[in-house]
Amino acid sequence: MIKQIINNYNWNFDNTLLENAQKVYDSLEKDFKRIDEIYYSNQFKVISAMQSLGLSEHHFIGSTGYGYGDSGREFFDELLAKVLGTESAIARHQWVSGTHTIFSGLATLLNPKDTLVSITGRPYDTLAKIIGLSEDAPENCLISKGINYKEVPLNNSGRPDLNNIEKQLQKLKPSVVFIQKSRGYSSRKTLTYYELSKLVDFVRKVTPNSKIFLDNCYGEFVETSEPGELDIDLMAGSFIKNPGGGLAPCGGYLAGKRESVEKASFELTAPGLGRDMGATPEGYHRLFIQGLYLAPSTVCSAAKGAIFSSAFFQNLGYEVSPTPKENRGDIIQEINLNTKENLISFVKGIQKAGVVDSHIELEPDQMPGYDHPVIMAAGTFVQGGSLELSADAPVRPPYKAYLQGGLTFPHVILGNLIAAQKIIT
Ligand SMILES: *Cc1c(COP(=O)(O)O)cnc(C)c1O
């Protein structure tokens, strides 16, 4: 099927490559079915939430100035809380990225002299700066505000090290325990909902007074349950990832217990102002709400794409994580390309497969927030939108690429073919 259809166009793929792709595709029928079941479950969840909260056309109208009485903003906050399973949520285009949202959340929960402990090892690259872990830590990072930071490394298999976590939490009695669900761009394992539920129970038993903060980036709609259903105080995500469905133009959310979310609203705007202010440009509400409506479908395309990529590159002889049959808790696929040349060809291939800027020849470069040269393919409608087909790779041994996204599944198949073709030629 793939071979006949794709040969109608002028990509000129190697025949064996197309035959491999077809074989891999056919072998994954059961896995795709498993993803479809998750998709249906999440799609019905979102539709039911929209109906029960009474979505109406007036919710799409924007606001100006202080943004008082912005009914679309209030509706979307409630909708998101319902879908994520939390008591409360704030979703705003004013948060410039996931990192910004996470910083607001941590700043909400932490006071000077408090201790923050990450129990999932070193957090995502861009968080090193907001915490103050890098040498060039910026002013106003958490450590410079007098917050103590400790982390408990993951164990050798890339999972939370429960013995050490217990010891450290008992000793440090932290105000905030930080958990990252997704693997991010690292070789650790992503926590599934089930693993996360065990971990949250464990933390609650060891230090019942600590607040729990979850970095939920890349996790939404990959499983049928959301971590918001667990006993978590505050969690953060980005709308240019999963919950934006590819339509949301920017922004992030904080969701969790009412008390913590209310407090976070003063960090978002200003003490005394809170969540009832902040104008929304005309047209934005529809993009966010329709984006959330589409998110279960686009995340499902991305998840199928990740499974296909995993199997396709495994079949070509590369080490992959997760493997095609492993349970997934996010949309990221790690592919170990072994050499610098392969890595760069791969990411260039993904760029070439994009619909925006597909003619651009990428080169590795230094990026703000990262400590080493990186190469990123993001031929996306939304700048840096990584629910869209994209790839990121630090250019350093062992030369692993991180592939994610795909608003449509066929596009991810095409991306894999172009990347593989670029490697072999
Ligand atoms: C994407 C991501 C973030 C935030 O990154 P931004 O680029 O600022 O949106 C944080 N943590 C994880 C695990 C992520 O994947």
XYZ file of C-alpha atoms and ligand atoms in Angstrom:
440
model
C 0.000 0.000 0.000
C 2.683 2.483 1.073
C 4.850 1.617 -1.894
C 2.199 2.071 -4.577
C 0.869 5.314 -3.153
C 4.179 6.950 -2.415
C 5.631 6.068 -5.828
C 3.037 8.378 -7.394
C 5.161 11.288 -6.187
C 8.718 12.323 -6.895
C 10.576 11.347 -3.733
C 12.350 8.519 -5.586
C 12.712 6.115 -2.713
C 14.910 3.088 -2.771
C 12.744 0.026 -3.443
C 14.044 -2.051 -0.559
C 13.365 0.817 1.823
C 9.733 0.958 0.704
C 9.371 -2.802 1.019
C 10.806 -2.649 4.535
C 8.422 0.140 5.467
C 5.486 -1.903 4.214
C 6.595 -4.988 6.137
C 7.054 -2.976 9.321
C 3.682 -1.277 8.872
C 1.900 -4.600 8.397
C 3.540 -6.074 11.485
C 2.165 -3.331 13.724
C -1.566 -3.793 13.127
C -2.273 -4.808 16.744
C -0.230 -1.926 18.134
C -2.052 0.627 15.997
C -5.337 -0.844 17.202
C -4.209 -0.413 20.804
C -3.480 3.276 20.104
C -6.873 3.710 18.423
C -8.587 2.497 21.569
C -6.775 5.177 23.578
C -7.711 7.737 20.933
C -11.429 6.868 21.102
C -11.422 6.954 24.875
C -9.769 10.394 24.985
C -11.871 11.767 22.137
C -15.111 10.845 23.908
C -13.740 12.301 27.153
C -13.096 15.655 25.450
C -16.428 15.767 23.597
C -18.343 14.868 26.741
C -16.535 17.603 28.707
C -17.318 20.204 26.015
C -20.977 19.223 26.012
C -21.388 19.134 29.781
C -19.776 22.554 30.208
C -21.972 23.980 27.455
C -19.515 25.143 24.820
C -21.165 27.959 22.828
C -20.182 30.229 20.012
C -19.713 33.211 22.356
C -16.786 31.379 23.991
C -14.777 32.054 20.824
C -14.964 35.846 21.218
C -11.746 37.604 22.279
C -11.279 40.427 24.767
C -9.186 43.578 25.168
C -7.583 45.685 27.886
C -7.777 44.101 31.319
C -9.751 41.214 29.888
C -12.476 41.231 32.544
C -15.393 38.902 31.868
C -13.596 36.936 29.166
C -16.004 33.991 29.069
C -13.879 31.968 26.635
C -10.919 32.142 29.018
C -13.064 30.994 31.941
C -14.617 28.222 29.868
C -11.270 26.912 28.666
C -9.833 26.814 32.190
C -12.786 24.704 33.327
C -12.640 22.500 30.269
C -8.962 21.777 30.709
C -9.391 20.942 34.408
C -12.178 18.523 33.551
C -10.205 16.804 30.809
C -7.002 16.585 32.870
C -8.869 15.372 35.937
C -7.786 18.206 38.244
C -9.780 20.450 40.601
C -8.656 23.547 38.760
C -6.545 24.749 35.828
C -5.225 27.922 34.247
C -4.439 27.873 30.538
C -2.906 31.010 29.069
C -1.334 32.161 25.826
C 0.758 34.591 27.961
C 3.019 31.771 29.138
C 5.714 31.806 26.480
C 6.671 28.124 26.725
C 6.559 25.024 28.886
C 9.679 26.178 30.707
C 8.029 29.475 31.639
C 4.945 27.658 32.916
C 7.064 25.270 34.998
C 8.973 28.215 36.453
C 5.709 29.937 37.441
C 4.527 26.728 39.082
C 7.723 26.155 41.047
C 7.958 29.816 42.063
C 4.383 29.516 43.342
C 5.152 26.602 45.624
C 8.619 27.627 46.854
C 9.762 30.294 49.330
C 13.352 31.277 50.197
C 15.092 28.577 52.301
C 12.683 25.899 51.033
C 14.039 22.731 49.481
C 13.129 21.381 46.060
C 14.010 17.754 45.324
C 13.828 16.211 41.873
C 13.239 12.473 42.278
C 13.512 11.724 38.560
C 17.146 12.743 38.203
C 18.356 15.732 36.229
C 15.333 17.633 34.834
C 14.825 18.583 31.172
C 17.639 20.712 29.682
C 15.934 24.102 29.783
C 15.030 23.637 33.461
C 18.709 23.626 34.438
C 18.680 27.390 33.927
C 15.477 28.150 35.826
C 16.728 26.098 38.753
C 20.247 27.527 38.429
C 22.246 24.379 37.767
C 24.319 25.578 34.856
C 27.481 27.620 35.276
C 25.942 30.650 33.620
C 22.838 30.453 35.834
C 20.747 33.564 35.169
C 19.742 36.041 37.868
C 16.400 35.258 39.523
C 16.808 31.521 39.057
C 15.468 29.455 41.962
C 18.848 28.854 43.602
C 19.708 32.567 43.503
C 16.405 33.246 45.301
C 17.626 31.151 48.212
C 15.965 27.871 47.339
C 17.909 24.677 48.024
C 17.935 22.138 45.249
C 18.777 18.449 45.393
C 18.207 15.637 42.953
C 18.017 11.890 43.319
C 19.563 10.236 40.257
C 17.626 7.565 38.424
C 18.812 3.994 38.857
C 20.810 2.114 36.240
C 17.709 1.126 34.305
C 16.564 4.755 34.032
C 13.797 4.486 36.644
C 13.186 6.220 39.991
C 15.472 4.841 42.695
C 12.964 4.227 45.501
C 15.482 3.370 48.249
C 17.480 6.499 47.681
C 14.343 8.629 47.250
C 13.035 7.420 50.611
C 16.345 8.203 52.312
C 16.655 11.677 50.776
C 13.046 12.692 51.375
C 13.242 11.636 55.020
C 16.443 13.583 55.452
C 15.552 16.742 53.501
C 11.799 16.992 54.177
C 11.421 19.084 51.025
C 8.665 21.615 50.449
C 8.375 20.454 46.872
C 9.036 17.110 45.206
C 9.590 17.455 41.467
C 8.684 14.652 39.069
C 9.163 14.651 35.290
C 6.857 12.273 33.442
C 8.442 12.331 30.006
C 11.924 11.151 29.170
C 12.512 14.508 27.513
C 15.605 14.314 25.343
C 17.405 11.777 27.476
C 17.800 8.040 27.737
C 15.719 7.617 30.899
C 12.361 5.839 30.798
C 9.113 7.771 30.572
C 6.805 7.181 33.517
C 3.477 5.669 32.534
C 0.351 6.673 34.434
C 0.545 3.448 36.430
C 4.187 3.962 37.399
C 3.450 7.576 38.266
C 0.552 6.531 40.508
C 2.862 4.215 42.458
C 5.501 6.913 42.752
C 3.016 9.553 43.971
C 1.652 7.131 46.613
C 5.196 6.420 47.711
C 6.089 10.109 48.116
C 2.860 10.772 50.026
C 3.734 7.986 52.455
C 7.321 9.137 53.022
C 6.741 12.912 53.248
C 3.018 13.667 53.498
C 3.657 17.408 53.879
C 5.648 17.896 50.676
C 3.887 19.383 47.699
C 4.178 17.349 44.504
C 4.921 19.127 41.220
C 4.754 17.290 37.898
C 6.336 18.304 34.606
C 3.694 16.780 32.336
C 5.113 17.996 28.994
C 4.541 15.510 26.118
C 2.364 13.272 28.310
C -1.220 14.349 27.605
C -3.591 11.940 25.794
C -0.964 9.235 25.320
C -2.816 7.063 27.835
C -6.478 6.838 28.852
C -5.843 8.349 32.298
C -4.181 11.683 33.029
C -1.865 12.298 36.014
C -4.271 15.031 37.166
C -6.374 12.198 38.572
C -3.556 11.465 41.042
C -2.746 13.251 44.294
C -0.555 15.901 42.624
C -0.535 19.546 43.759
C 0.433 21.212 40.522
C 1.376 20.101 37.033
C 2.484 21.955 33.939
C 2.336 21.483 30.191
C 2.783 23.326 26.897
C 0.175 24.082 24.233
C 2.652 23.750 21.400
C 2.853 20.125 22.468
C 0.096 17.529 22.988
C -2.888 19.480 24.402
C -2.712 22.170 21.696
C -3.635 19.610 19.058
C -1.401 21.427 16.543
C -3.758 24.400 16.399
C -2.945 26.354 19.563
C -0.430 29.041 18.571
C 1.444 29.278 21.909
C 0.986 29.087 25.666
C 0.969 26.694 28.582
C -1.087 25.504 31.534
C -0.873 24.851 35.229
C -3.416 22.442 36.705
C -3.904 20.760 40.029
C -5.413 21.402 43.428
C -7.545 24.514 43.692
C -5.435 26.125 46.389
C -2.167 25.774 44.440
C -3.706 26.851 41.137
C -5.214 29.989 42.727
C -1.822 30.835 44.180
C -0.193 30.255 40.781
C -2.573 32.766 39.233
C -0.844 35.497 41.268
C 2.470 34.378 39.859
C 1.024 34.459 36.327
C -0.305 38.025 36.601
C 0.323 39.807 39.925
C -0.695 39.431 43.567
C -4.188 40.853 43.820
C -4.903 40.514 40.102
C -4.978 36.752 39.642
C -6.821 34.685 37.083
C -9.696 37.031 36.272
C -7.569 39.334 34.146
C -5.612 39.035 30.931
C -7.040 39.747 27.512
C -7.221 37.168 24.729
C -6.618 38.251 21.126
C -9.512 37.676 18.757
C -9.386 34.184 17.271
C -7.279 32.596 19.997
C -10.069 30.946 21.981
C -11.235 28.966 18.993
C -7.697 27.782 18.247
C -7.156 26.601 21.824
C -10.579 24.985 22.202
C -10.595 23.382 18.763
C -6.977 22.367 19.336
C -7.937 20.528 22.512
C -10.788 18.901 20.599
C -8.313 17.638 17.965
C -5.570 16.721 20.447
C -6.636 13.094 21.076
C -6.504 12.505 17.314
C -3.199 14.269 16.641
C -1.530 12.707 19.684
C -2.727 9.332 18.396
C -1.159 10.050 14.973
C 2.065 11.036 16.723
C 1.981 7.895 18.897
C 1.411 5.633 15.891
C 4.219 7.491 14.156
C 6.531 6.912 17.116
C 5.743 3.186 17.123
C 6.316 2.990 13.379
C 9.632 4.864 13.669
C 10.734 2.603 16.479
C 10.024 -0.542 14.473
C 11.339 0.857 11.179
C 14.704 1.952 12.562
C 15.013 -1.183 14.687
C 14.484 -3.146 11.489
C 17.285 -1.128 9.855
C 19.588 -2.242 12.685
C 19.535 0.731 15.061
C 18.918 0.640 18.777
C 15.618 2.296 19.713
C 13.836 3.271 22.907
C 11.039 2.654 23.598
C 10.907 -0.537 21.546
C 7.818 -0.908 19.341
C 5.901 -3.070 21.828
C 6.716 -1.176 25.027
C 3.956 0.801 26.775
C 4.316 4.514 26.166
C 3.759 7.504 28.420
C 4.823 10.212 25.960
C 5.292 10.758 22.216
C 9.098 10.818 22.102
C 11.075 8.198 20.207
C 14.787 7.811 20.790
C 16.845 6.397 17.927
C 20.525 5.665 18.415
C 22.183 6.531 15.107
C 25.724 5.606 16.196
C 27.641 8.228 14.215
C 27.647 11.990 13.858
C 27.099 11.688 10.093
C 24.038 9.464 10.495
C 22.611 11.722 13.170
C 22.920 14.853 11.083
C 21.549 13.102 7.977
C 18.593 11.839 9.985
C 17.630 15.259 11.344
C 18.202 16.880 7.934
C 15.879 14.240 6.477
C 13.120 15.077 8.954
C 13.459 18.758 8.063
C 13.231 17.853 4.387
C 10.032 15.942 5.133
C 8.386 18.981 6.727
C 5.793 21.097 4.944
C 7.192 24.434 6.081
C 10.817 25.250 5.188
C 11.424 21.816 3.723
C 14.102 23.337 1.467
C 16.284 24.510 4.370
C 19.631 22.747 4.891
C 20.094 22.400 8.635
C 23.351 22.721 10.548
C 24.061 22.023 14.241
C 24.077 25.210 16.320
C 24.224 26.575 19.871
C 20.690 27.203 21.278
C 19.541 29.244 24.278
C 18.817 26.921 27.206
C 21.084 24.114 25.949
C 24.696 23.408 26.949
C 25.949 21.774 23.717
C 25.409 22.180 19.959
C 22.037 20.835 18.876
C 20.408 20.169 15.547
C 16.657 20.524 15.333
C 14.255 19.761 12.536
C 11.074 21.754 12.882
C 9.410 22.360 9.548
C 6.290 23.195 11.484
C 3.280 25.504 11.160
C 3.754 26.661 14.753
C 7.352 27.688 15.422
C 8.986 24.940 17.507
C 5.639 23.137 17.695
C 6.770 19.665 18.646
C 3.421 17.894 18.362
C 4.219 18.410 14.691
C 6.763 16.148 13.013
C 10.092 17.266 14.443
C 13.416 15.961 15.663
C 15.964 17.181 18.170
C 19.463 15.931 18.742
C 22.381 17.055 20.859
C 25.404 16.577 18.636
C 27.493 14.453 20.994
C 28.159 10.750 21.452
C 26.359 8.362 21.437
C 24.514 10.306 18.701
C 20.927 9.752 19.618
C 18.097 11.524 17.858
C 14.754 12.284 19.462
C 11.866 12.161 17.055
C 8.394 13.278 17.973
C 5.089 14.464 16.677
C 3.222 14.288 13.422
C -0.189 15.868 13.018
C -0.966 13.067 10.597
C 0.366 9.524 10.629
C 1.228 9.336 6.890
C 3.475 12.357 7.351
C 5.520 10.507 9.976
C 5.905 7.523 7.645
C 7.167 9.894 4.961
C 9.566 11.489 7.460
C 11.012 8.102 8.333
C 11.511 7.222 4.679
C 13.224 10.486 3.793
C 15.457 10.324 6.897
C 16.427 6.708 6.223
C 17.069 7.453 2.552
C 19.339 10.362 3.539
C 21.329 8.062 5.815
C 21.888 5.338 3.214
C 22.798 7.663 0.334
C 9.272 20.517 26.205
C 9.542 20.204 27.608
C 9.652 21.204 28.568
C 9.466 22.676 28.254
O 10.085 23.080 27.122
P 9.645 24.370 26.291
O 10.444 24.248 25.065
O 10.002 25.542 27.129
O 8.177 24.305 26.067
C 9.892 20.824 29.858
N 10.024 19.538 30.202
C 9.905 18.550 29.309
C 10.030 17.124 29.751
C 9.651 18.847 27.982
O 9.533 17.858 27.092
